Amino acid sequence: MKLEGVSYIGAAGLISCLGDGKSFKKGRHASVYVGLTPKQHSSGGKVVMVGIDKHGGDKLLRSILYQGALSVISRLPSEPKTYKQQWLIALVKRVGIKRACVAFMNKTVRTAWALLNYGTEYKIQAV
């Protein structure tokens, strides 16, 4: 619940989807399971990343996490107070709001996996 953009419903969805986190070797595997990693179409040494792979995971959980990420991004302050806010502001400027939401969702799932897997508590790092 302390993660930015995760509500009661999002936390329940993450716990029901990830469990205790022990069934995934890395945070990336948890993110793939939810369906938040980009698809790749590559040939001839040229790498093209296209959208997210929506085949795995729960569509409802992705939509809940997207709404949470959108609410966090829409309320970003002009003067960032945390490292995550700095990262998000730079990301929104670079790739736009929708892609930043997906990247933030990916980071949220990986962070939730780490919290569940290692049994730690989330701490906000101030600038």
Backbone as ProteinMPNN parsed JSONL, in Angstrom:
{"seq_chain_A": "MKLEGVSYIGAAGLISCLGDGKSFKKGRHASVYVGLTPKQHSSGGKVVMVGIDKHGGDKLLRSILYQGALSVISRLPSEPKTYKQQWLIALVKRVGIKRACVAFMNKTVRTAWALLNYGTEYKIQAV", "coords_chain_A": {"N_chain_A": [[0.8, -1.194, 0.0], [2.096, 1.2, 0.438], [3.432, 1.851, -1.827], [3.696, 4.133, -4.544], [0.832, 4.99, -6.362], [-0.524, 2.609, -5.971], [-3.432, 1.24, -4.921], [-5.933, 0.014, -2.572], [-7.221, -1.971, -4.046], [-5.356, -2.423, -6.073], [-3.169, -3.344, -4.557], [-4.247, -5.698, -3.5], [-4.664, -7.075, -5.886], [-2.016, -7.336, -6.812], [-0.909, -8.931, -4.775], [-2.495, -11.214, -5.04], [-1.768, -12.003, -7.579], [1.064, -12.21, -7.585], [1.631, -13.592, -5.266], [3.694, -14.781, -2.674], [5.965, -14.041, -3.898], [8.032, -15.818, -4.226], [7.842, -17.617, -6.29], [8.875, -16.519, -8.539], [11.928, -15.902, -10.16], [13.267, -13.502, -10.645], [12.541, -9.943, -10.582], [11.877, -9.134, -13.126], [10.731, -11.415, -14.232], [8.349, -11.547, -12.824], [7.179, -9.235, -13.8], [6.866, -9.917, -16.479], [5.009, -11.95, -16.18], [2.776, -10.532, -15.34], [2.365, -9.086, -17.614], [3.725, -6.81, -18.64], [6.01, -6.238, -20.097], [7.937, -5.016, -22.889], [7.175, -5.899, -26.3], [9.254, -7.386, -28.783], [10.451, -6.813, -31.992], [12.747, -7.797, -34.095], [15.285, -7.651, -36.58], [18.081, -8.252, -38.652], [19.976, -6.953, -37.05], [18.742, -4.648, -36.183], [16.914, -3.36, -33.603], [13.615, -3.261, -32.596], [11.299, -2.075, -30.413], [8.03, -2.716, -29.48], [5.169, -1.634, -28.051], [3.465, -3.174, -25.166], [3.537, -6.562, -24.037], [0.658, -8.144, -23.955], [-0.274, -10.667, -23.479], [0.134, -12.315, -21.262], [-0.799, -12.558, -17.781], [-3.09, -10.488, -15.885], [-5.704, -8.679, -17.127], [-7.344, -6.86, -15.807], [-5.79, -6.19, -13.556], [-3.64, -4.911, -14.827], [-5.001, -2.672, -15.864], [-5.828, -1.398, -13.505], [-3.349, -0.797, -12.341], [-2.414, 0.906, -14.324], [-4.175, 3.096, -14.12], [-3.488, 3.961, -11.567], [-0.796, 4.673, -11.981], [-1.15, 6.73, -13.823], [-2.493, 8.58, -12.235], [-0.485, 9.224, -10.394], [1.448, 10.361, -12.084], [0.022, 12.527, -13.095], [-0.122, 14.154, -10.886], [2.436, 15.079, -10.374], [4.904, 17.06, -8.807], [6.312, 20.341, -9.498], [8.778, 20.769, -8.409], [10.712, 18.166, -7.688], [10.672, 15.847, -4.955], [11.552, 13.333, -4.365], [13.675, 10.626, -5.533], [12.34, 8.977, -7.303], [10.337, 10.633, -8.286], [11.913, 12.493, -9.67], [12.937, 10.788, -11.661], [10.556, 10.073, -12.966], [9.607, 12.576, -13.951], [11.637, 13.25, -15.787], [11.326, 11.07, -17.496], [8.701, 11.377, -18.5], [9.034, 13.731, -19.96], [10.759, 12.771, -21.902], [9.544, 10.474, -23.2], [6.772, 10.718, -23.159], [3.412, 10.732, -21.724], [1.813, 8.323, -21.684], [3.569, 6.172, -22.275], [5.319, 6.541, -20.182], [3.636, 5.899, -18.081], [3.346, 3.131, -18.455], [5.997, 2.306, -18.081], [6.298, 3.072, -15.441], [4.404, 1.398, -14.253], [5.664, -1.063, -14.716], [7.953, -0.734, -13.129], [6.679, -0.56, -10.663], [5.549, -3.127, -10.338], [7.889, -4.671, -10.267], [9.093, -3.619, -7.972], [7.138, -4.275, -6.076], [7.339, -7.056, -6.232], [9.93, -7.401, -5.18], [9.556, -6.457, -2.575], [7.692, -8.323, -1.598], [9.092, -10.739, -1.987], [11.478, -10.514, -0.48], [10.493, -9.747, 1.95], [10.515, -7.136, 2.978], [10.022, -3.652, 3.904], [8.6, -0.858, 2.215], [10.468, 2.028, 1.499], [10.641, 5.481, 1.079], [12.887, 7.338, -0.826], [14.285, 10.343, -0.27], [15.344, 13.29, -2.05]], "CA_chain_A": [[0.0, 0.0, 0.0], [2.931, 2.388, 0.493], [3.921, 2.154, -3.176], [2.96, 5.187, -5.222], [-0.07, 4.527, -7.4], [-1.131, 1.313, -5.644], [-4.546, 1.402, -3.992], [-6.322, -1.237, -1.933], [-7.519, -2.944, -5.095], [-4.085, -2.744, -6.725], [-2.375, -4.164, -3.641], [-4.864, -7.025, -3.46], [-4.382, -7.71, -7.173], [-0.604, -7.717, -6.855], [-0.688, -10.065, -3.875], [-3.125, -12.412, -5.601], [-1.055, -12.401, -8.795], [2.459, -12.553, -7.303], [1.749, -14.45, -4.088], [4.763, -14.32, -1.789], [7.092, -13.65, -4.742], [9.05, -16.874, -4.292], [7.701, -18.406, -7.515], [9.575, -15.818, -9.611], [13.355, -15.804, -9.87], [13.645, -12.087, -10.688], [11.438, -9.015, -10.742], [11.493, -9.124, -14.535], [9.836, -12.545, -14.465], [7.044, -11.14, -12.303], [6.649, -8.24, -14.731], [6.429, -10.66, -17.659], [3.807, -12.674, -15.806], [1.67, -9.568, -15.319], [2.183, -8.661, -18.996], [4.166, -5.421, -18.739], [7.294, -6.079, -20.785], [7.731, -4.675, -24.296], [7.397, -6.906, -27.334], [10.426, -7.059, -29.58], [10.488, -7.253, -33.385], [14.104, -7.47, -34.504], [15.875, -8.365, -37.705], [19.233, -7.591, -39.251], [20.69, -6.126, -36.1], [17.945, -3.5, -35.785], [15.996, -3.743, -32.545], [12.418, -2.428, -32.53], [10.44, -2.428, -29.289], [6.678, -2.306, -29.834], [4.117, -1.826, -27.064], [3.665, -4.181, -24.129], [3.033, -7.888, -24.358], [-0.544, -8.268, -23.134], [-0.763, -12.043, -23.496], [0.157, -12.903, -19.936], [-1.278, -11.754, -16.676], [-4.469, -10.124, -15.637], [-6.04, -7.415, -17.784], [-7.889, -5.965, -14.789], [-4.67, -5.698, -12.758], [-2.925, -3.927, -15.651], [-5.787, -1.439, -15.952], [-5.776, -0.756, -12.191], [-2.012, -0.224, -12.195], [-2.309, 2.022, -15.26], [-4.882, 4.236, -13.53], [-2.67, 4.442, -10.456], [0.381, 5.354, -12.539], [-1.624, 7.972, -14.423], [-2.787, 9.536, -11.16], [0.793, 9.687, -9.845], [2.09, 11.235, -13.071], [-0.747, 13.767, -13.223], [0.083, 14.964, -9.684], [3.857, 15.312, -10.142], [5.206, 18.457, -8.479], [7.336, 20.961, -10.349], [10.034, 20.531, -7.695], [10.657, 16.784, -7.175], [11.162, 15.632, -3.599], [12.14, 11.996, -4.284], [14.38, 10.185, -6.734], [11.359, 8.421, -8.223], [9.704, 11.771, -8.95], [12.892, 12.991, -10.643], [12.967, 9.839, -12.763], [9.29, 10.171, -13.693], [9.548, 13.848, -14.679], [12.532, 13.112, -16.938], [10.75, 10.07, -18.397], [7.544, 11.976, -19.181], [9.563, 14.666, -20.956], [11.447, 12.034, -22.96], [8.737, 9.514, -23.968], [5.348, 11.005, -23.117], [2.693, 10.294, -20.52], [1.335, 6.935, -21.729], [4.713, 5.263, -22.14], [5.823, 6.7, -18.82], [2.73, 5.116, -17.231], [3.685, 1.713, -18.596], [7.293, 2.115, -17.424], [6.055, 3.179, -14.003], [3.736, 0.153, -13.872], [6.699, -2.091, -14.71], [8.755, -0.49, -11.934], [5.843, -0.856, -9.51], [5.455, -4.582, -10.195], [9.202, -5.171, -9.838], [9.276, -3.216, -6.578], [6.227, -5.101, -5.277], [7.93, -8.395, -6.157], [11.064, -7.362, -4.249], [9.023, -6.331, -1.219], [7.086, -9.604, -1.218], [10.09, -11.803, -1.996], [12.447, -10.349, 0.598], [9.803, -9.444, 3.184], [10.93, -5.829, 3.47], [9.028, -2.59, 3.871], [8.936, 0.172, 1.237], [10.951, 3.29, 2.047], [10.766, 6.525, 0.07], [14.193, 7.986, -0.758], [14.203, 11.768, -0.571], [16.482, 13.833, -2.796]], "C_chain_A": [[0.847, 1.265, 0.0], [3.507, 2.759, -0.875], [3.058, 3.233, -3.815], [2.081, 4.573, -6.307], [-0.723, 3.184, -7.144], [-2.192, 1.539, -4.576], [-4.826, 0.068, -3.304], [-6.548, -2.328, -2.982], [-6.242, -3.371, -5.804], [-3.214, -3.623, -5.862], [-2.932, -5.581, -3.563], [-4.599, -7.781, -4.756], [-2.942, -8.161, -7.288], [-0.322, -8.921, -5.966], [-1.307, -11.333, -4.445], [-2.384, -12.903, -6.835], [0.356, -12.909, -8.486], [2.626, -13.508, -6.131], [2.794, -13.9, -3.139], [6.012, -13.932, -2.574], [8.127, -14.731, -4.944], [8.968, -17.683, -5.588], [8.366, -17.739, -8.717], [11.037, -15.64, -9.215], [13.804, -14.352, -9.769], [12.377, -11.243, -10.797], [10.956, -8.941, -12.175], [10.533, -10.261, -14.843], [8.432, -12.236, -13.948], [6.385, -10.142, -13.246], [6.168, -8.896, -16.026], [5.127, -11.384, -17.366], [2.58, -11.762, -15.785], [1.377, -9.055, -16.73], [2.602, -7.225, -19.236], [5.507, -5.228, -19.437], [7.058, -5.795, -22.26], [7.971, -5.861, -25.224], [8.562, -6.443, -28.189], [10.286, -7.652, -30.975], [11.839, -6.831, -33.941], [14.504, -8.291, -35.713], [17.058, -7.565, -38.225], [19.968, -6.655, -38.321], [19.934, -4.891, -35.646], [16.888, -3.955, -34.786], [14.838, -2.746, -32.512], [11.548, -2.938, -31.388], [9.055, -1.855, -29.555], [5.728, -2.634, -28.697], [4.459, -2.823, -25.97], [3.022, -5.485, -24.566], [1.863, -8.182, -23.429], [-1.062, -9.694, -23.043], [-0.817, -12.661, -22.11], [-0.516, -12.012, -18.921], [-2.747, -11.424, -16.695], [-4.746, -8.752, -16.229], [-6.563, -6.401, -16.775], [-6.771, -5.37, -13.93], [-3.874, -4.652, -13.538], [-3.688, -2.613, -15.723], [-5.789, -0.684, -14.619], [-4.418, -0.091, -11.986], [-1.811, 0.968, -13.128], [-2.993, 3.266, -14.688], [-4.102, 4.826, -12.358], [-1.446, 5.203, -10.943], [-0.01, 6.689, -13.151], [-1.93, 9.019, -13.349], [-1.502, 10.074, -10.536], [1.445, 10.677, -10.797], [1.344, 12.556, -13.193], [-0.55, 14.691, -12.02], [1.555, 15.214, -9.381], [4.112, 16.786, -9.825], [6.259, 19.022, -9.432], [8.721, 20.814, -9.727], [9.999, 19.123, -7.089], [11.298, 16.66, -5.795], [11.824, 14.265, -3.436], [12.84, 11.658, -5.596], [13.402, 9.621, -7.769], [10.626, 9.533, -8.966], [10.636, 12.393, -9.984], [12.909, 12.104, -11.879], [11.71, 9.962, -13.618], [9.193, 11.455, -14.515], [10.424, 13.779, -15.922], [11.954, 12.145, -17.965], [9.566, 10.63, -19.172], [8.006, 12.949, -20.252], [10.153, 13.936, -22.156], [10.505, 11.2, -23.823], [7.246, 9.795, -23.971], [4.664, 10.334, -21.937], [2.33, 8.815, -20.561], [2.475, 5.925, -21.593], [5.327, 5.35, -20.754], [4.944, 5.932, -17.838], [3.083, 3.636, -17.276], [5.024, 1.416, -17.922], [7.142, 2.172, -15.912], [5.338, 1.939, -13.476], [4.752, -0.988, -13.752], [7.551, -1.956, -13.45], [7.964, -0.84, -10.677], [5.745, -2.359, -9.27], [6.782, -5.159, -9.725], [9.475, -4.819, -8.38], [8.386, -4.051, -5.659], [6.766, -6.519, -5.147], [9.066, -8.421, -5.142], [10.576, -7.261, -2.798], [8.432, -7.648, -0.728], [8.13, -10.705, -1.073], [11.026, -11.717, -0.796], [11.809, -9.986, 1.932], [10.208, -8.117, 3.798], [9.793, -4.831, 3.381], [9.521, -1.487, 2.924], [9.335, 1.466, 1.929], [11.131, 4.277, 0.901], [12.103, 7.22, 0.262], [14.063, 9.431, -1.19], [15.48, 12.221, -1.287], [17.463, 14.44, -1.842]], "O_chain_A": [[0.356, 2.318, -0.405], [4.014, 3.866, -1.054], [1.838, 3.245, -3.647], [2.538, 3.732, -7.081], [-1.414, 2.663, -8.02], [-1.888, 1.976, -3.466], [-4.057, -0.884, -3.436], [-6.111, -3.466, -2.812], [-6.064, -4.551, -6.105], [-2.582, -4.553, -6.364], [-2.174, -6.551, -3.56], [-4.339, -8.984, -4.735], [-2.668, -9.246, -7.802], [0.416, -9.826, -6.354], [-0.717, -12.41, -4.348], [-2.374, -14.103, -7.11], [0.797, -13.91, -9.05], [3.659, -14.168, -6.016], [2.797, -12.709, -2.827], [7.014, -13.535, -1.98], [9.026, -14.568, -5.768], [9.928, -18.365, -5.947], [8.416, -18.325, -9.799], [11.344, -15.275, -8.08], [14.62, -14.006, -8.915], [11.291, -11.756, -11.066], [9.773, -8.713, -12.426], [9.611, -10.087, -15.639], [7.44, -12.622, -14.568], [5.176, -10.195, -13.468], [5.167, -8.47, -16.602], [4.236, -11.427, -18.214], [1.484, -12.172, -16.165], [0.255, -8.634, -17.01], [1.921, -6.491, -19.953], [6.08, -4.141, -19.366], [6.081, -6.281, -22.83], [8.834, -6.704, -24.98], [8.822, -5.245, -28.302], [10.033, -8.847, -31.127], [12.059, -5.654, -34.227], [14.126, -9.453, -35.858], [17.027, -6.335, -38.233], [20.529, -5.656, -38.769], [20.433, -4.148, -34.8], [16.07, -4.825, -35.084], [15.051, -1.537, -32.412], [11.114, -4.089, -31.394], [8.91, -0.663, -29.822], [5.503, -3.809, -28.407], [5.602, -3.266, -25.858], [2.084, -5.499, -25.362], [2.062, -8.442, -22.242], [-2.18, -9.912, -22.576], [-1.718, -13.446, -21.814], [-0.77, -10.837, -19.185], [-3.533, -12.016, -17.434], [-4.091, -7.773, -15.87], [-6.258, -5.213, -16.874], [-6.8, -4.181, -13.611], [-3.478, -3.627, -12.982], [-3.081, -1.545, -15.649], [-5.754, 0.546, -14.611], [-4.343, 1.043, -11.513], [-1.124, 1.927, -12.777], [-2.446, 4.366, -14.766], [-4.061, 6.043, -12.18], [-1.096, 6.247, -10.394], [0.717, 7.673, -13.014], [-1.657, 10.205, -13.537], [-1.433, 11.251, -10.185], [1.94, 11.718, -10.366], [1.969, 13.6, -13.377], [-0.787, 15.894, -12.127], [1.896, 15.532, -8.242], [3.586, 17.665, -10.509], [6.995, 18.28, -10.082], [9.721, 20.744, -10.441], [9.327, 18.907, -6.08], [12.323, 17.28, -5.508], [12.573, 14.05, -2.483], [12.632, 12.307, -6.621], [13.614, 9.771, -8.973], [10.326, 9.389, -10.151], [10.189, 12.779, -11.065], [12.898, 12.597, -13.007], [11.786, 9.957, -14.847], [8.742, 11.42, -15.659], [10.003, 14.203, -16.998], [12.076, 12.371, -19.169], [9.439, 10.386, -20.372], [7.431, 12.99, -21.34], [10.064, 14.413, -23.287], [10.634, 11.202, -25.047], [6.514, 9.16, -24.729], [5.243, 9.493, -21.25], [2.521, 8.114, -19.567], [2.348, 4.935, -20.873], [5.801, 4.35, -20.214], [5.45, 5.372, -16.866], [3.112, 2.969, -16.241], [5.168, 0.387, -17.262], [7.782, 1.41, -15.187], [5.631, 1.478, -12.372], [4.705, -1.776, -12.807], [7.837, -2.949, -12.781], [8.533, -1.367, -9.721], [5.847, -2.816, -8.131], [6.8, -6.045, -8.872], [10.027, -5.63, -7.637], [8.822, -4.484, -4.592], [6.667, -7.125, -4.08], [9.162, -9.346, -4.336], [11.126, -7.907, -1.906], [8.644, -8.042, 0.419], [8.063, -11.51, -0.145], [11.33, -12.731, -0.168], [12.503, -9.92, 2.946], [10.241, -7.989, 5.022], [8.727, -5.134, 2.844], [10.72, -1.221, 2.846], [8.641, 1.945, 2.825], [11.712, 3.938, -0.13], [12.431, 7.645, 1.369], [13.763, 9.711, -2.351], [16.542, 11.615, -1.144], [18.498, 14.956, -2.265]]}, "name": "protein", "num_of_chains": 1, "seq": "MKLEGVSYIGAAGLISCLGDGKSFKKGRHASVYVGLTPKQHSSGGKVVMVGIDKHGGDKLLRSILYQGALSVISRLPSEPKTYKQQWLIALVKRVGIKRACVAFMNKTVRTAWALLNYGTEYKIQAV"}
